[in-house]
CSV table of C-alpha atoms and ligand atoms in Angstrom, one decimal:
chain,number,residue,atom,x,y,z
A,11,MET,CA,221.9,-17.0,-39.5
A,12,LYS,CA,224.7,-19.2,-38.1
A,13,TYR,CA,228.1,-19.4,-39.6
A,14,LEU,CA,231.2,-21.6,-39.3
A,15,ILE,CA,234.1,-19.8,-41.0
A,16,ALA,CA,237.5,-21.2,-41.9
A,17,ASN,CA,240.2,-18.5,-42.0
A,18,TRP,CA,243.2,-20.3,-43.4
A,19,LYS,CA,245.4,-17.2,-43.2
A,20,ALA,CA,248.9,-17.7,-44.9
A,21,GLN,CA,249.2,-21.2,-43.5
A,22,ILE,CA,248.3,-23.5,-46.4
A,23,THR,CA,249.7,-24.6,-49.7
A,24,LEU,CA,248.0,-25.8,-52.8
A,25,ALA,CA,248.9,-29.4,-52.1
A,26,GLU,CA,247.4,-29.1,-48.6
A,27,ILE,CA,244.3,-27.5,-50.0
A,28,ILE,CA,243.8,-30.3,-52.4
A,29,GLU,CA,244.0,-32.8,-49.6
A,30,TRP,CA,241.8,-30.7,-47.3
A,31,THR,CA,239.1,-30.5,-50.0
A,32,GLU,CA,239.1,-34.2,-50.7
A,33,THR,CA,239.0,-35.2,-47.0
A,34,PHE,CA,236.3,-32.7,-46.1
A,35,LYS,CA,234.1,-33.6,-49.1
A,36,ASP,CA,234.6,-37.3,-48.4
A,37,GLN,CA,233.3,-36.9,-44.8
A,38,LEU,CA,230.5,-34.6,-45.9
A,39,SER,CA,229.3,-37.0,-48.6
A,40,GLN,CA,228.8,-39.7,-46.0
A,41,ASP,CA,226.9,-37.4,-43.6
A,42,THR,CA,223.3,-36.9,-44.7
A,43,LYS,CA,222.4,-35.2,-41.5
A,44,LEU,CA,225.0,-32.4,-42.0
A,45,GLN,CA,224.1,-32.2,-45.7
A,46,LYS,CA,220.5,-31.6,-44.7
A,47,LYS,CA,221.4,-28.9,-42.1
A,48,LEU,CA,223.4,-27.1,-44.8
A,49,SER,CA,220.8,-27.4,-47.5
A,50,ASP,CA,218.0,-26.4,-45.0
A,51,ASN,CA,220.1,-23.2,-44.4
A,52,GLU,CA,220.4,-24.0,-40.6
A,53,PHE,CA,223.9,-22.6,-40.9
A,54,LYS,CA,226.5,-21.8,-43.6
A,55,ILE,CA,230.1,-22.8,-43.9
A,56,ILE,CA,232.4,-20.1,-45.4
A,57,ILE,CA,235.9,-21.0,-46.4
A,58,ALA,CA,238.5,-18.2,-46.8
A,59,PRO,CA,241.6,-19.4,-48.6
A,60,PRO,CA,244.5,-17.3,-49.7
A,61,TYR,CA,243.6,-15.4,-52.8
A,62,PRO,CA,245.3,-17.6,-55.4
A,63,TYR,CA,243.3,-20.7,-54.3
A,64,ILE,CA,239.9,-19.1,-54.0
A,65,LEU,CA,238.8,-20.3,-57.4
A,66,TYR,CA,240.1,-23.8,-56.8
A,67,VAL,CA,238.1,-24.1,-53.6
A,68,LYS,CA,235.1,-22.5,-55.1
A,69,ASN,CA,235.0,-24.9,-58.0
A,70,HIS,CA,235.2,-27.8,-55.6
A,71,PHE,CA,232.4,-26.7,-53.3
A,72,GLU,CA,230.2,-24.8,-55.7
A,73,GLN,CA,227.7,-27.7,-56.2
A,74,LEU,CA,227.3,-28.2,-52.4
A,75,PRO,CA,224.6,-26.2,-50.8
A,76,GLY,CA,225.5,-24.2,-47.7
A,77,ILE,CA,229.2,-23.9,-48.5
A,78,GLU,CA,230.4,-20.5,-49.6
A,79,ILE,CA,233.8,-18.9,-50.3
A,80,GLY,CA,235.2,-15.8,-48.7
A,81,ALA,CA,238.3,-13.6,-49.1
A,82,GLN,CA,240.5,-12.9,-46.2
A,83,ASN,CA,240.8,-9.2,-47.0
A,84,VAL,CA,239.9,-6.6,-49.7
A,85,SER,CA,241.9,-3.6,-50.8
A,86,ALA,CA,241.1,-0.2,-49.3
A,87,TYR,CA,241.5,1.1,-52.9
A,88,LYS,CA,238.7,0.9,-55.4
A,89,GLU,CA,240.8,0.1,-58.4
A,90,GLY,CA,243.9,1.4,-60.2
A,91,LYS,CA,247.7,1.2,-60.2
A,92,TYR,CA,248.2,-0.5,-56.8
A,93,THR,CA,250.5,-3.5,-57.4
A,94,GLY,CA,249.6,-6.5,-55.3
A,95,GLU,CA,246.2,-5.3,-54.2
A,96,VAL,CA,243.0,-7.3,-54.7
A,97,THR,CA,239.9,-5.1,-54.9
A,98,ALA,CA,236.3,-5.8,-53.9
A,99,LYS,CA,235.6,-5.1,-57.6
A,100,ALA,CA,237.9,-7.9,-58.6
A,101,LEU,CA,236.5,-10.3,-56.0
A,102,LYS,CA,232.8,-9.6,-56.6
A,103,ASP,CA,232.2,-12.3,-59.1
A,104,ILE,CA,234.0,-15.0,-57.1
A,105,THR,CA,233.3,-14.4,-53.5
A,106,SER,CA,230.2,-13.3,-51.6
A,107,TYR,CA,232.0,-12.7,-48.3
A,108,ALA,CA,235.2,-11.0,-47.1
A,109,ILE,CA,236.9,-10.9,-43.7
A,110,ILE,CA,237.5,-7.3,-42.8
A,111,GLY,CA,239.6,-5.7,-40.0
A,112,HIS,CA,241.1,-8.9,-38.6
A,113,SER,CA,243.4,-8.0,-35.7
A,114,GLU,CA,246.4,-9.4,-37.6
A,115,ARG,CA,245.8,-6.9,-40.4
A,116,ARG,CA,245.3,-4.1,-37.9
A,117,GLU,CA,248.5,-5.0,-36.2
A,118,TYR,CA,251.0,-6.2,-38.9
A,119,PHE,CA,249.6,-4.1,-41.8
A,120,HIS,CA,248.7,-1.1,-39.7
A,121,GLU,CA,245.1,-1.0,-41.0
A,122,SER,CA,243.3,2.0,-39.6
A,123,GLU,CA,239.6,2.5,-38.9
A,124,GLU,CA,239.7,4.7,-42.0
A,125,ASP,CA,241.0,1.8,-44.1
A,126,ILE,CA,238.4,-0.5,-42.6
A,127,GLU,CA,235.6,1.9,-43.3
A,128,LYS,CA,236.7,2.1,-47.0
A,129,LYS,CA,236.8,-1.7,-47.3
A,130,ILE,CA,233.4,-2.0,-45.8
A,131,SER,CA,232.0,0.5,-48.2
A,132,PHE,CA,233.6,-1.2,-51.2
A,133,CYS,CA,232.2,-4.5,-50.0
A,134,ASP,CA,228.8,-2.9,-49.8
A,135,GLN,CA,229.2,-1.4,-53.3
A,136,TYR,CA,230.1,-4.8,-54.8
A,137,ASN,CA,227.7,-7.0,-52.9
A,138,ILE,CA,230.3,-8.7,-50.8
A,139,ALA,CA,229.1,-9.3,-47.2
A,140,PRO,CA,231.8,-8.2,-44.8
A,141,ILE,CA,232.7,-10.4,-41.9
A,142,LEU,CA,233.9,-7.6,-39.6
A,143,CYS,CA,236.3,-8.5,-36.9
A,144,ILE,CA,236.5,-6.5,-33.7
A,145,ARG,CA,239.1,-6.9,-30.9
A,146,ASN,CA,237.0,-5.1,-28.2
A,147,ASP,CA,234.3,-2.6,-27.8
A,148,THR,CA,236.5,0.3,-28.9
A,149,ASP,CA,236.7,-1.0,-32.5
A,150,THR,CA,234.0,0.5,-34.7
A,151,VAL,CA,231.0,-1.6,-35.6
A,152,TYR,CA,229.6,-0.5,-39.0
A,153,PRO,CA,225.9,-0.8,-39.6
A,154,GLU,CA,226.7,-2.5,-43.0
A,155,SER,CA,228.2,-5.6,-41.2
A,156,PRO,CA,225.8,-8.6,-41.4
A,157,ILE,CA,228.4,-10.7,-39.7
A,158,LEU,CA,230.4,-9.5,-36.7
A,159,ALA,CA,233.2,-11.6,-35.1
A,160,PHE,CA,234.4,-10.8,-31.7
A,161,GLU,CA,238.0,-11.9,-31.5
A,162,PRO,CA,240.0,-11.0,-28.4
A,163,VAL,CA,243.6,-10.8,-29.4
A,164,GLU,CA,244.8,-12.9,-26.4
A,165,ALA,CA,242.7,-15.8,-27.5
A,166,ILE,CA,243.8,-15.9,-31.2
A,167,GLY,CA,246.1,-18.8,-31.9
A,168,THR,CA,247.0,-19.4,-28.3
A,169,GLY,CA,244.8,-22.4,-27.4
A,170,GLU,CA,243.2,-20.2,-24.7
A,171,ASN,CA,239.7,-19.5,-25.9
A,172,ALA,CA,237.8,-16.7,-24.2
A,173,ASP,CA,235.3,-17.2,-21.4
A,174,VAL,CA,231.8,-17.5,-22.6
A,175,SER,CA,230.7,-14.9,-20.1
A,176,TYR,CA,233.2,-12.4,-21.6
A,177,VAL,CA,232.0,-13.0,-25.1
A,178,LEU,CA,228.4,-12.5,-23.9
A,179,GLU,CA,229.4,-9.3,-22.1
A,180,MET,CA,230.9,-7.9,-25.2
A,181,LYS,CA,227.8,-8.7,-27.2
A,182,LYS,CA,225.9,-6.5,-24.7
A,183,LYS,CA,228.4,-3.7,-24.9
A,184,ILE,CA,228.6,-3.3,-28.7
A,185,GLN,CA,225.9,-1.9,-31.0
A,186,LEU,CA,225.2,-5.0,-33.0
A,187,PRO,CA,223.5,-4.0,-36.3
A,188,GLU,CA,220.0,-5.3,-36.4
A,189,GLY,CA,219.7,-8.7,-37.9
A,190,SER,CA,223.4,-9.3,-37.9
A,191,SER,CA,225.1,-12.5,-36.6
A,192,TYR,CA,227.5,-12.4,-33.7
A,193,LEU,CA,230.4,-14.8,-34.0
A,194,TYR,CA,233.2,-15.7,-31.7
A,195,GLY,CA,236.8,-16.3,-32.8
A,196,GLY,CA,239.9,-17.2,-30.9
A,197,SER,CA,241.1,-20.8,-30.4
A,198,ALA,CA,237.6,-22.1,-31.1
A,199,ASP,CA,237.6,-25.9,-31.7
A,200,SER,CA,235.3,-28.9,-31.6
A,201,THR,CA,235.9,-29.3,-27.8
A,202,ASN,CA,234.8,-25.8,-26.8
A,203,ILE,CA,232.2,-24.5,-29.3
A,204,ASN,CA,229.3,-26.1,-27.5
A,205,ASP,CA,230.0,-23.9,-24.5
A,206,TYR,CA,229.2,-20.9,-26.7
A,207,LEU,CA,226.4,-22.5,-28.7
A,208,ASP,CA,224.6,-23.7,-25.6
A,209,THR,CA,223.9,-20.1,-24.6
A,210,GLY,CA,221.8,-19.6,-27.7
A,211,GLU,CA,223.5,-16.1,-28.0
A,212,ILE,CA,226.4,-16.9,-30.3
A,213,ASP,CA,225.8,-17.5,-33.9
A,214,GLY,CA,229.0,-19.2,-34.9
A,215,PHE,CA,232.7,-19.1,-35.1
A,216,LEU,CA,235.6,-17.6,-37.1
A,217,VAL,CA,238.2,-20.4,-36.9
A,218,GLY,CA,241.9,-20.2,-37.7
A,219,THR,CA,244.1,-23.1,-36.4
A,220,ALA,CA,241.4,-25.7,-36.1
A,221,SER,CA,240.2,-25.0,-39.6
A,222,LEU,CA,243.5,-26.2,-41.1
A,223,ASP,CA,242.6,-29.8,-40.2
A,224,PRO,CA,239.7,-30.9,-42.3
A,225,ARG,CA,238.7,-33.6,-39.8
A,226,GLU,CA,238.6,-31.1,-37.0
A,227,PHE,CA,236.7,-28.6,-39.0
A,228,TYR,CA,234.2,-31.2,-40.0
A,229,ALA,CA,233.9,-32.2,-36.3
A,230,MET,CA,233.1,-28.5,-35.6
A,231,ALA,CA,230.5,-28.4,-38.4
A,232,ARG,CA,228.8,-31.4,-36.8
A,233,GLU,CA,228.3,-29.5,-33.6
A,234,MET,CA,226.6,-26.5,-35.3
B,25,PGA,P1,242.5,-19.2,-34.1
B,25,PGA,O1,242.4,-17.9,-35.1
B,25,PGA,O2,241.3,-20.0,-34.3
B,25,PGA,O3,243.8,-19.9,-34.6
B,25,PGA,O4,242.6,-18.6,-32.7
B,25,PGA,C1,241.1,-17.3,-35.2
B,25,PGA,C2,241.3,-16.1,-36.1
B,25,PGA,O5,242.3,-15.5,-36.1
B,25,PGA,O6,240.3,-15.7,-36.8
């Protein structure tokens, strides 16, 4: 399965989300070709808003086939007195996907492999498909990951997307779980994704910066 995933990080407000949603829906409503690709399951769009806006975005896209909602993280705790945490158990009824092990979480929130392993197992337990991010071939790839995103740190948010050959090389080096999708992330945008797609080896993209602009994200969706 192919995926185009929007990771909005902590870079969007409710007002901006309302505008994003209207603009994206407006463009999609006029594009029967893209609607068909989505309803035929040729690829899926997953939008990962900040937690408080998940339900808003879900309610707006629920009726449209091929568009799903994801969380940007889940807690490494199952449940309990952990102020500020959002657990897989709490998310299970509202999201089907969660980004796990993003390099920003590993770096700024000191997430360890042990934390990531717990998160993956809670996702598994609560039927949330983890979108596991790895920075290189030393990060662990868990067999429960149906979606794996290779995101070299130097390519994230820099405007310098990684060479296609490097992304393909990494695919060979890692033990990709059978049947899982291999995504690339790091300054992916509508001008460069075809370089990856043309190889037939890359199943989609985890997109930060370019996903904040609904017109740009729509342009990416059209290339899928
Ligand atoms: P970027 O972010 O597209 O801004 O490089 C990608 C990511 O962090 O997932």
